[in-house]
PDB file of C-alpha atoms in Angstrom:
ATOM      1  CA  MET A 271      -5.907 -18.041 -32.853  1.00  0.00           C
ATOM      2  CA  ALA A 272      -8.933 -16.856 -32.085  1.00  0.00           C
ATOM      3  CA  ILE A 273      -9.928 -14.375 -28.764  1.00  0.00           C
ATOM      4  CA  GLN A 274     -12.696 -16.580 -26.803  1.00  0.00           C
ATOM      5  CA  LYS A 275     -15.647 -15.522 -24.898  1.00  0.00           C
ATOM      6  CA  LEU A 276     -15.235 -16.102 -20.736  1.00  0.00           C
ATOM      7  CA  SER A 277     -17.709 -17.438 -19.234  1.00  0.00           C
ATOM      8  CA  GLU A 278     -19.940 -15.900 -16.216  1.00  0.00           C
ATOM      9  CA  VAL A 279     -17.768 -18.095 -14.302  1.00  0.00           C
ATOM     10  CA  GLU A 280     -14.590 -16.568 -15.961  1.00  0.00           C
ATOM     11  CA  ILE A 281     -15.505 -13.277 -16.128  1.00  0.00           C
ATOM     12  CA  SER A 282     -17.091 -12.621 -12.195  1.00  0.00           C
ATOM     13  CA  SER A 283     -13.662 -13.950 -11.545  1.00  0.00           C
ATOM     14  CA  ALA A 284     -11.885 -11.946 -13.547  1.00  0.00           C
ATOM     15  CA  ILE A 285     -13.382  -8.597 -12.219  1.00  0.00           C
ATOM     16  CA  ALA A 286     -13.120  -9.517  -8.236  1.00  0.00           C
ATOM     17  CA  GLN A 287      -9.758  -8.533  -9.528  1.00  0.00           C
ATOM     18  CA  LEU A 288     -10.702  -5.316 -10.103  1.00  0.00           C
ATOM     19  CA  ALA A 289     -12.124  -1.988  -8.854  1.00  0.00           C
ATOM     20  CA  GLY A 290     -14.943  -0.111  -9.234  1.00  0.00           C
ATOM     21  CA  TRP A 291     -15.458  -2.122 -12.654  1.00  0.00           C
ATOM     22  CA  ALA A 292     -19.184  -3.984 -13.501  1.00  0.00           C
ATOM     23  CA  VAL A 293     -20.697  -5.937 -16.502  1.00  0.00           C
ATOM     24  CA  VAL A 294     -23.439  -3.628 -18.088  1.00  0.00           C
ATOM     25  CA  ASP A 295     -24.684  -4.203 -21.695  1.00  0.00           C
ATOM     26  CA  GLN A 296     -22.880  -7.005 -21.510  1.00  0.00           C
ATOM     27  CA  LYS A 297     -19.775  -5.851 -21.544  1.00  0.00           C
ATOM     28  CA  LEU A 298     -16.902  -4.645 -19.303  1.00  0.00           C
ATOM     29  CA  GLN A 299     -18.337  -0.926 -18.226  1.00  0.00           C
ATOM     30  CA  LYS A 300     -16.015   1.787 -15.550  1.00  0.00           C
ATOM     31  CA  ASN A 301     -16.790   6.088 -15.248  1.00  0.00           C
ATOM     32  CA  PHE A 302     -14.851   7.394 -14.855  1.00  0.00           C
ATOM     33  CA  LYS A 303     -14.654  12.010 -13.424  1.00  0.00           C
ATOM     34  CA  PHE A 304     -11.670  14.188 -13.680  1.00  0.00           C
ATOM     35  CA  SER A 305     -11.898  18.230 -12.086  1.00  0.00           C
ATOM     36  CA  ASN A 306     -12.158  19.448 -15.404  1.00  0.00           C
ATOM     37  CA  PHE A 307     -13.005  18.808 -19.156  1.00  0.00           C
ATOM     38  CA  VAL A 308      -8.405  18.758 -20.022  1.00  0.00           C
ATOM     39  CA  ASP A 309      -8.491  15.842 -17.405  1.00  0.00           C
ATOM     40  CA  ALA A 310     -11.114  14.263 -18.806  1.00  0.00           C
ATOM     41  CA  PHE A 311      -9.849  13.482 -22.212  1.00  0.00           C
ATOM     42  CA  GLY A 312      -6.069  14.198 -21.575  1.00  0.00           C
ATOM     43  CA  PHE A 313      -6.470  11.248 -20.139  1.00  0.00           C
ATOM     44  CA  ILE A 314      -8.927   9.371 -23.359  1.00  0.00           C
ATOM     45  CA  SER A 315      -5.804  10.474 -24.957  1.00  0.00           C
ATOM     46  CA  LYS A 316      -3.818   7.989 -23.225  1.00  0.00           C
ATOM     47  CA  VAL A 317      -5.799   4.742 -23.264  1.00  0.00           C
ATOM     48  CA  ALA A 318      -6.560   5.912 -27.235  1.00  0.00           C
ATOM     49  CA  ILE A 319      -2.227   4.845 -27.279  1.00  0.00           C
ATOM     50  CA  VAL A 320      -2.339   1.779 -24.700  1.00  0.00           C
ATOM     51  CA  ALA A 321      -5.607   0.846 -26.697  1.00  0.00           C
ATOM     52  CA  GLU A 322      -3.963   1.263 -30.521  1.00  0.00           C
ATOM     53  CA  LYS A 323      -1.363  -0.841 -29.432  1.00  0.00           C
ATOM     54  CA  MET A 324      -2.944  -3.715 -28.185  1.00  0.00           C
ATOM     55  CA  GLY A 325      -5.215  -2.814 -31.408  1.00  0.00           C
ATOM     56  CA  HIS A 326      -8.044  -3.502 -28.997  1.00  0.00           C
ATOM     57  CA  HIS A 327     -10.618  -0.464 -28.475  1.00  0.00           C
ATOM     58  CA  PRO A 328     -12.655  -0.160 -26.014  1.00  0.00           C
ATOM     59  CA  GLU A 329     -15.949   2.237 -26.231  1.00  0.00           C
ATOM     60  CA  LEU A 330     -15.242   5.529 -25.097  1.00  0.00           C
ATOM     61  CA  PHE A 331     -17.904   8.060 -24.387  1.00  0.00           C
ATOM     62  CA  ASN A 332     -17.062  12.105 -22.791  1.00  0.00           C
ATOM     63  CA  VAL A 333     -19.033  15.167 -20.957  1.00  0.00           C
ATOM     64  CA  TYR A 334     -17.009  17.301 -19.290  1.00  0.00           C
ATOM     65  CA  ASN A 335     -15.671  15.710 -16.643  1.00  0.00           C
ATOM     66  CA  LYS A 336     -16.521  12.672 -16.762  1.00  0.00           C
ATOM     67  CA  VAL A 337     -15.460   9.897 -18.772  1.00  0.00           C
ATOM     68  CA  ARG A 338     -17.229   5.937 -19.415  1.00  0.00           C
ATOM     69  CA  ILE A 339     -15.141   3.205 -21.213  1.00  0.00           C
ATOM     70  CA  ASP A 340     -17.281  -0.102 -22.533  1.00  0.00           C
ATOM     71  CA  LEU A 341     -14.779  -3.226 -23.563  1.00  0.00           C
ATOM     72  CA  THR A 342     -16.292  -5.983 -25.333  1.00  0.00           C
ATOM     73  CA  THR A 343     -14.935  -8.272 -27.642  1.00  0.00           C
ATOM     74  CA  HIS A 344     -16.538  -8.318 -30.909  1.00  0.00           C
ATOM     75  CA  ASP A 345     -14.666 -10.872 -33.024  1.00  0.00           C
ATOM     76  CA  ALA A 346     -14.872 -13.221 -29.343  1.00  0.00           C
ATOM     77  CA  GLY A 347     -19.505 -12.279 -28.781  1.00  0.00           C
ATOM     78  CA  GLY A 348     -18.574 -10.679 -26.160  1.00  0.00           C
ATOM     79  CA  ILE A 349     -15.910 -10.193 -23.163  1.00  0.00           C
ATOM     80  CA  SER A 350     -12.326 -11.871 -23.499  1.00  0.00           C
ATOM     81  CA  ALA A 351      -9.039 -11.964 -21.487  1.00  0.00           C
ATOM     82  CA  LEU A 352      -8.030  -8.890 -23.904  1.00  0.00           C
ATOM     83  CA  ASP A 353     -10.327  -6.564 -22.010  1.00  0.00           C
ATOM     84  CA  PHE A 354      -9.613  -7.371 -18.818  1.00  0.00           C
ATOM     85  CA  ASP A 355      -5.789  -6.788 -20.001  1.00  0.00           C
ATOM     86  CA  LEU A 356      -6.775  -3.720 -21.358  1.00  0.00           C
ATOM     87  CA  ALA A 357      -9.166  -2.697 -17.943  1.00  0.00           C
ATOM     88  CA  GLN A 358      -6.084  -3.375 -15.667  1.00  0.00           C
ATOM     89  CA  LYS A 359      -3.827  -0.800 -18.088  1.00  0.00           C
ATOM     90  CA  ILE A 360      -5.954   1.469 -18.532  1.00  0.00           C
ATOM     91  CA  ASP A 361      -6.534   1.523 -14.406  1.00  0.00           C
ATOM     92  CA  LYS A 362      -2.972   2.095 -13.910  1.00  0.00           C
ATOM     93  CA  LEU A 363      -3.956   5.420 -16.251  1.00  0.00           C
ATOM     94  CA  SER A 364      -6.056   7.276 -14.253  1.00  0.00           C
TER      95      SER A 364
END
């Protein structure tokens, strides 16, 4: 079964359940700030393990103590329920 891209209404409804996430350039995005580089990189490592288990890989950007995560489902051509599932898991790690 193919993963379906969510409608704007579905995205608006789902994003209301998440803190700090926004749609930027047609991707689900959140910025995180940590006390130092090691904590930021440790967080990225935890996200990588969860993402690999899901078979769904985020776009990760790191500069010193800051991490930006972008989520999109390339196979669906946009944001899918899988992105929201991963976002919830990421929030539990932070």
